[in-house]
């Protein structure tokens, strides 16, 4: 374990059963946070993430949460407040893709993606804000994507949601900065997770050629920035969108 540096230190990471969310939960715990790992369906994977953190000497607990469910979001944040303490760090990470050419995209494919990324970030941020305002300290980190800048083919839904998250980040950052709360977005490029595992080899090789660093990213590459943004050292960084992409998008 590294020296604890997250005080106050109760963190929620949405969609933390696997992938980037899990790596962020592990990194926050290594910095001294007590982490609420939320998952939508994969209870066993979430329990495994809790075990990984505990065996490294950290603190974590798992909670089932579909971020689209307003009632459940409120309930889970209240439960975490009672069981762990007031939430001071929120990472809006839960996400999914429903790829299709726009011409063939069904309404559910469009709305599933917007509801998960945008409604999810709205509901979770709203639920933790009063507590952060009482603490006069808070960190909200929204996991956007380079897709917000460059647009992805067959992902009009996803690119729209991720660009929307940047507007949300900036507006909320202005609103809550006077209360000691920062709001930032991380924009990962191509990161090796289940979300990207099924990509055909030809497309992977094509993407790889466009990455100056010459490799795809790891969840830990993203988690390192999240842990920094959550720390007291990042108190004067707010309203930013920071890419973690090996130089893919240089904006
Ligand atoms: P992943 O491995 O597919 O994990 C997605 C996580 O989100 C899972 O824990 C999943 O929970 C959860 N989730 C999905 N829908 C949810 C809902 N309605 N409510 C609560 N949780 C939900 O994906 P990842 O690659 O780690 O992606 C994490 C975030 O990074 C996403 O926002 C994604 O858009 C973003 N991102 C990823 C990449 C990349 O290259 N991988 C690039 C840019 C941005 P269950 O396991 O329970 O279903």
CSV table of C-alpha atoms in Angstrom, one decimal, residues 89-219:
chain,number,residue,atom,x,y,z
A,89,UNK,CA,-15.3,11.0,-4.2
A,90,UNK,CA,-17.5,9.9,-7.0
A,91,UNK,CA,-16.3,8.3,-10.2
A,92,UNK,CA,-19.0,8.1,-12.9
A,93,UNK,CA,-17.5,5.2,-14.8
A,94,UNK,CA,-20.4,2.9,-15.6
A,95,UNK,CA,-20.8,2.6,-19.4
A,96,UNK,CA,-21.7,0.4,-22.3
A,97,UNK,CA,-21.7,0.4,-26.1
A,98,UNK,CA,-24.5,-0.4,-28.5
A,99,UNK,CA,-22.8,0.0,-31.9
A,100,UNK,CA,-24.7,0.4,-35.1
A,101,UNK,CA,-24.8,2.6,-38.2
A,102,UNK,CA,-27.1,5.5,-37.5
A,103,UNK,CA,-29.5,4.4,-40.3
A,104,UNK,CA,-30.1,1.1,-38.5
A,105,UNK,CA,-29.8,2.2,-34.9
A,106,UNK,CA,-32.9,1.3,-32.9
A,107,UNK,CA,-34.3,3.8,-30.4
A,108,UNK,CA,-33.3,1.5,-27.5
A,109,UNK,CA,-29.7,1.4,-28.8
A,110,UNK,CA,-29.6,5.2,-28.7
A,111,UNK,CA,-31.4,5.6,-25.4
A,112,UNK,CA,-29.6,2.8,-23.5
A,113,UNK,CA,-26.3,4.5,-24.1
A,114,UNK,CA,-27.5,8.0,-23.3
A,115,UNK,CA,-29.3,6.9,-20.2
A,116,UNK,CA,-26.4,5.0,-18.8
A,117,UNK,CA,-23.7,7.6,-19.4
A,118,UNK,CA,-25.7,10.8,-19.1
A,119,UNK,CA,-28.6,10.1,-16.8
A,120,UNK,CA,-26.3,7.9,-14.7
A,121,UNK,CA,-23.8,10.7,-14.2
A,122,UNK,CA,-26.6,13.2,-13.5
A,123,UNK,CA,-28.3,10.9,-10.9
A,124,UNK,CA,-25.2,9.8,-9.1
A,125,UNK,CA,-23.7,13.4,-9.0
A,126,UNK,CA,-27.0,14.8,-7.7
A,127,UNK,CA,-27.2,12.2,-5.0
A,128,UNK,CA,-23.7,12.9,-3.6
A,129,UNK,CA,-23.7,16.7,-3.9
A,130,UNK,CA,-25.4,17.7,-0.7
A,131,UNK,CA,-23.0,15.5,1.4
A,132,UNK,CA,-20.0,17.0,-0.4
A,133,UNK,CA,-21.3,20.5,0.1
A,134,UNK,CA,-21.6,19.8,3.8
A,135,UNK,CA,-18.0,18.6,3.9
A,136,UNK,CA,-16.9,21.5,1.7
A,137,UNK,CA,-14.8,19.0,-0.1
A,138,UNK,CA,-15.5,16.7,-3.0
A,139,UNK,CA,-14.2,15.1,-6.2
A,140,UNK,CA,-16.4,14.1,-9.1
A,141,UNK,CA,-14.6,12.4,-12.0
A,142,UNK,CA,-16.5,11.6,-15.1
A,143,UNK,CA,-15.1,8.9,-17.5
A,144,UNK,CA,-15.7,10.3,-20.9
A,145,UNK,CA,-13.8,9.2,-24.0
A,146,UNK,CA,-11.7,10.4,-26.9
A,147,UNK,CA,-14.8,9.6,-28.9
A,148,UNK,CA,-16.2,12.8,-27.6
A,149,UNK,CA,-13.7,14.7,-29.7
A,150,UNK,CA,-13.2,12.6,-32.8
A,151,UNK,CA,-16.5,10.8,-33.1
A,152,UNK,CA,-16.5,7.0,-33.8
A,153,UNK,CA,-18.2,5.3,-36.7
A,154,UNK,CA,-21.2,3.2,-35.7
A,155,UNK,CA,-21.1,5.1,-32.3
A,156,UNK,CA,-23.2,8.2,-32.8
A,157,UNK,CA,-25.0,7.3,-29.5
A,158,UNK,CA,-21.7,6.8,-27.6
A,159,UNK,CA,-19.9,9.8,-29.1
A,160,UNK,CA,-22.9,12.0,-28.3
A,161,UNK,CA,-23.1,10.7,-24.7
A,162,UNK,CA,-19.4,11.2,-24.1
A,163,UNK,CA,-19.4,14.7,-25.6
A,164,UNK,CA,-22.5,15.5,-23.4
A,165,UNK,CA,-20.5,14.4,-20.3
A,166,UNK,CA,-17.9,17.1,-21.1
A,167,UNK,CA,-20.6,19.8,-21.1
A,168,UNK,CA,-21.9,18.3,-17.8
A,169,UNK,CA,-18.4,18.3,-16.4
A,170,UNK,CA,-17.8,22.0,-17.2
A,171,UNK,CA,-21.2,23.3,-16.0
A,172,UNK,CA,-21.1,21.4,-12.7
A,173,UNK,CA,-17.5,22.4,-12.2
A,174,UNK,CA,-18.5,26.1,-12.3
A,175,UNK,CA,-21.5,25.5,-10.1
A,176,UNK,CA,-19.7,23.8,-7.2
A,177,UNK,CA,-16.1,25.2,-7.3
A,178,UNK,CA,-16.9,27.7,-4.5
A,179,UNK,CA,-17.7,24.8,-2.3
A,180,UNK,CA,-14.3,23.0,-2.6
A,181,UNK,CA,-15.7,20.4,-5.1
A,182,UNK,CA,-13.8,19.7,-8.3
A,183,UNK,CA,-15.4,18.1,-11.4
A,184,UNK,CA,-13.2,16.7,-14.1
A,185,UNK,CA,-13.4,14.3,-17.1
A,186,UNK,CA,-11.0,11.7,-18.2
A,187,UNK,CA,-11.0,10.8,-21.8
A,188,UNK,CA,-9.4,7.4,-22.4
A,189,UNK,CA,-8.4,6.3,-25.9
A,190,UNK,CA,-8.2,2.6,-26.7
A,191,UNK,CA,-8.0,0.7,-23.4
A,192,UNK,CA,-7.8,-3.1,-23.2
A,193,UNK,CA,-11.0,-4.2,-21.5
A,194,UNK,CA,-14.0,-6.4,-22.2
A,195,UNK,CA,-15.5,-3.4,-24.0
A,196,UNK,CA,-12.8,-3.5,-26.6
A,197,UNK,CA,-12.0,-7.2,-26.6
A,198,UNK,CA,-14.2,-8.2,-29.4
A,199,UNK,CA,-12.8,-5.8,-32.0
A,200,UNK,CA,-11.7,-7.5,-35.2
A,201,UNK,CA,-7.9,-7.9,-35.7
A,202,UNK,CA,-7.7,-5.7,-38.8
A,203,UNK,CA,-9.4,-2.8,-37.0
A,204,UNK,CA,-7.2,-3.3,-33.9
A,205,UNK,CA,-4.0,-3.1,-36.1
A,206,UNK,CA,-5.4,0.0,-37.9
A,207,UNK,CA,-6.1,1.7,-34.6
A,208,UNK,CA,-2.7,0.7,-33.2
A,209,UNK,CA,-0.9,2.4,-36.2
A,210,UNK,CA,-2.6,5.7,-35.2
A,211,UNK,CA,-1.4,5.7,-31.6
A,212,UNK,CA,2.0,7.5,-31.2
A,213,UNK,CA,2.8,5.5,-28.0
A,214,UNK,CA,2.6,2.3,-30.1
A,215,UNK,CA,0.4,0.4,-27.7
A,216,UNK,CA,-3.1,0.2,-26.4
A,217,UNK,CA,-3.7,1.6,-22.9
A,218,UNK,CA,-4.3,-0.4,-19.7
A,219,UNK,CA,-7.0,0.2,-17.1
